[in-house]
Amino acid sequence: MAEQAVIAGGCHCGAIRYEAEGAPEHHALCHCTDCRGWSGAPVMGWIAFREDHVSVTGEPVTYHSSEHGERQFCGRCGTGLFYRNASALPGLVDVQSGTLDDPATFPPGAQIMVKERLPWTSGMAELPAFATYPGMD
Ligand SMILES: [Zn+2]
Ligand SMILES: [Zn+2]
């Protein structure tokens, strides 16, 4: 992945901001049922950084979504931001990649937890695509 000095992002309302130094460890699209149920979205993008390379301003709310998993979000606008799991991802913080200021910069390198994916997500690229909405120019 491309090296960039500082990678920044934040929640939709701007109450929570973060900066990460150095290159991301990995970026994956997760199909697990926990991500889907918590986010309300069919698939979630996670870009991982070393915990000691990430600084956060503002006070995210913490939700323990599983025995070892901890998810954080903005209590004002609801944007999901961070995932930590000291058991599965020691020393790392996963950041919801859609919250990056420039999310197009780091394309994902893999899809994970596909054993739990919605079957139709494998055919998304073949769906009819509209620049805005059907019937609108
Ligand atoms: Zn917010
Ligand atoms: Zn997941």
Tab-separated table of C-alpha atoms and ligand atoms in Angstrom:
chain	number	residue	atom	x	y	z
A	1	MET	CA	0.000	0.000	0.000
A	2	ALA	CA	1.063	3.584	-0.595
A	3	GLU	CA	3.038	5.236	2.168
A	4	GLN	CA	1.633	8.503	3.428
A	5	ALA	CA	2.936	10.648	6.285
A	6	VAL	CA	-0.356	11.218	8.108
A	7	ILE	CA	-3.704	9.644	7.358
A	8	ALA	CA	-6.670	11.494	8.812
A	9	GLY	CA	-10.368	10.958	9.176
A	10	GLY	CA	-13.312	11.374	11.477
A	11	CYS	CA	-17.002	10.975	12.109
A	12	HIS	CA	-19.727	12.605	10.050
A	13	CYS	CA	-20.363	15.511	12.452
A	14	GLY	CA	-16.688	16.230	13.156
A	15	ALA	CA	-16.829	15.692	16.946
A	16	ILE	CA	-14.342	12.801	16.684
A	17	ARG	CA	-11.195	13.130	14.588
A	18	TYR	CA	-8.229	10.812	14.259
A	19	GLU	CA	-4.794	10.746	12.703
A	20	ALA	CA	-2.626	7.737	11.926
A	21	GLU	CA	1.086	7.843	11.158
A	22	GLY	CA	2.812	5.481	8.799
A	23	ALA	CA	1.423	2.912	6.418
A	24	PRO	CA	-1.663	0.865	7.279
A	25	GLU	CA	-1.113	-2.776	8.281
A	26	HIS	CA	-3.960	-4.013	6.081
A	27	HIS	CA	-7.353	-3.054	4.713
A	28	ALA	CA	-10.119	-5.632	4.419
A	29	LEU	CA	-13.824	-5.806	3.693
A	30	CYS	CA	-15.481	-7.804	6.468
A	31	HIS	CA	-18.605	-9.876	5.879
A	32	CYS	CA	-19.079	-11.120	9.464
A	33	THR	CA	-22.485	-11.080	11.126
A	34	ASP	CA	-21.214	-8.922	14.015
A	35	CYS	CA	-20.084	-6.164	11.637
A	36	ARG	CA	-23.318	-6.367	9.672
A	37	GLY	CA	-25.565	-6.331	12.722
A	38	TRP	CA	-23.698	-3.549	14.439
A	39	SER	CA	-23.340	-1.258	11.421
A	40	GLY	CA	-26.572	-2.031	9.622
A	41	ALA	CA	-24.537	-2.278	6.406
A	42	PRO	CA	-24.064	-5.467	4.333
A	43	VAL	CA	-20.251	-5.156	4.392
A	44	MET	CA	-17.774	-3.090	6.425
A	45	GLY	CA	-14.332	-1.792	5.445
A	46	TRP	CA	-11.594	-1.950	8.098
A	47	ILE	CA	-8.139	-0.427	7.749
A	48	ALA	CA	-5.719	-1.356	10.525
A	49	PHE	CA	-2.986	0.742	12.098
A	50	ARG	CA	-0.632	0.173	14.984
A	51	GLU	CA	-2.337	1.418	18.142
A	52	ASP	CA	0.628	3.605	19.092
A	53	HIS	CA	0.498	5.312	15.689
A	54	VAL	CA	-3.109	6.490	16.064
A	55	SER	CA	-4.221	9.611	17.916
A	56	VAL	CA	-7.859	10.462	18.550
A	57	THR	CA	-9.463	13.782	19.479
A	58	GLY	CA	-12.949	13.796	20.983
A	59	GLU	CA	-14.561	11.131	23.161
A	60	PRO	CA	-15.958	8.136	21.293
A	61	VAL	CA	-18.524	5.896	22.989
A	62	THR	CA	-17.425	2.279	23.595
A	63	TYR	CA	-19.612	-0.777	22.988
A	64	HIS	CA	-18.415	-4.279	23.832
A	65	SER	CA	-19.749	-6.255	20.881
A	66	SER	CA	-18.259	-9.623	21.832
A	67	GLU	CA	-16.164	-11.209	24.580
A	68	HIS	CA	-12.939	-9.546	23.386
A	69	GLY	CA	-14.230	-7.089	20.790
A	70	GLU	CA	-14.747	-3.407	21.478
A	71	ARG	CA	-16.343	-0.999	19.009
A	72	GLN	CA	-16.303	2.771	19.283
A	73	PHE	CA	-18.580	5.317	17.671
A	74	CYS	CA	-19.513	8.971	17.859
A	75	GLY	CA	-22.272	9.474	20.432
A	76	ARG	CA	-23.473	12.590	18.630
A	77	CYS	CA	-23.851	11.477	14.991
A	78	GLY	CA	-23.600	7.682	15.357
A	79	THR	CA	-20.711	7.102	12.947
A	80	GLY	CA	-18.829	3.899	13.749
A	81	LEU	CA	-15.074	4.457	13.931
A	82	PHE	CA	-12.838	1.946	15.723
A	83	TYR	CA	-12.580	-1.734	16.550
A	84	ARG	CA	-10.112	-3.273	18.979
A	85	ASN	CA	-9.637	-6.891	19.947
A	86	ALA	CA	-6.631	-7.535	22.197
A	87	SER	CA	-7.046	-11.267	21.614
A	88	ALA	CA	-7.349	-11.384	17.802
A	89	LEU	CA	-5.600	-8.113	16.857
A	90	PRO	CA	-3.051	-7.322	19.583
A	91	GLY	CA	-1.484	-3.871	19.217
A	92	LEU	CA	-3.762	-2.862	16.369
A	93	VAL	CA	-6.749	-0.608	15.954
A	94	ASP	CA	-9.111	-1.203	13.066
A	95	VAL	CA	-10.582	1.983	11.633
A	96	GLN	CA	-13.747	2.016	9.547
A	97	SER	CA	-12.206	2.871	6.208
A	98	GLY	CA	-15.213	4.862	4.998
A	99	THR	CA	-14.383	7.469	7.662
A	100	LEU	CA	-11.018	8.361	6.095
A	101	ASP	CA	-10.884	11.907	4.710
A	102	ASP	CA	-9.703	10.346	1.445
A	103	PRO	CA	-11.128	6.816	1.422
A	104	ALA	CA	-10.224	6.250	-2.241
A	105	THR	CA	-6.499	6.376	-1.439
A	106	PHE	CA	-6.219	2.909	0.109
A	107	PRO	CA	-8.179	0.224	-1.715
A	108	PRO	CA	-8.917	-2.940	0.263
A	109	GLY	CA	-6.623	-5.921	-0.254
A	110	ALA	CA	-8.972	-8.710	0.781
A	111	GLN	CA	-12.434	-9.808	1.792
A	112	ILE	CA	-12.644	-11.594	5.119
A	113	MET	CA	-15.219	-13.725	6.927
A	114	VAL	CA	-16.821	-14.630	3.611
A	115	LYS	CA	-18.256	-17.754	5.268
A	116	GLU	CA	-20.827	-15.390	6.828
A	117	ARG	CA	-21.411	-13.123	3.868
A	118	LEU	CA	-24.777	-12.424	2.306
A	119	PRO	CA	-24.786	-14.679	-0.772
A	120	TRP	CA	-25.730	-11.864	-3.149
A	121	THR	CA	-22.692	-9.722	-2.276
A	122	SER	CA	-20.542	-11.895	-4.560
A	123	GLY	CA	-22.548	-10.604	-7.562
A	124	MET	CA	-22.582	-6.887	-6.695
A	125	ALA	CA	-20.283	-5.904	-9.557
A	126	GLU	CA	-22.841	-7.216	-12.074
A	127	LEU	CA	-25.771	-5.143	-10.750
A	128	PRO	CA	-27.079	-2.325	-12.956
A	129	ALA	CA	-25.246	0.878	-11.959
A	130	PHE	CA	-26.598	4.440	-12.036
A	131	ALA	CA	-24.544	7.628	-11.712
A	132	THR	CA	-27.190	8.981	-9.310
A	133	TYR	CA	-30.594	7.221	-9.182
A	134	PRO	CA	-32.591	5.314	-11.787
A	135	GLY	CA	-34.465	7.736	-14.056
A	136	MET	CA	-32.368	10.778	-13.074
A	137	ASP	CA	-29.731	12.377	-15.285
B	1	ZN	ZN	-19.933	12.622	15.084
B	2	ZN	ZN	-16.460	-8.180	10.910
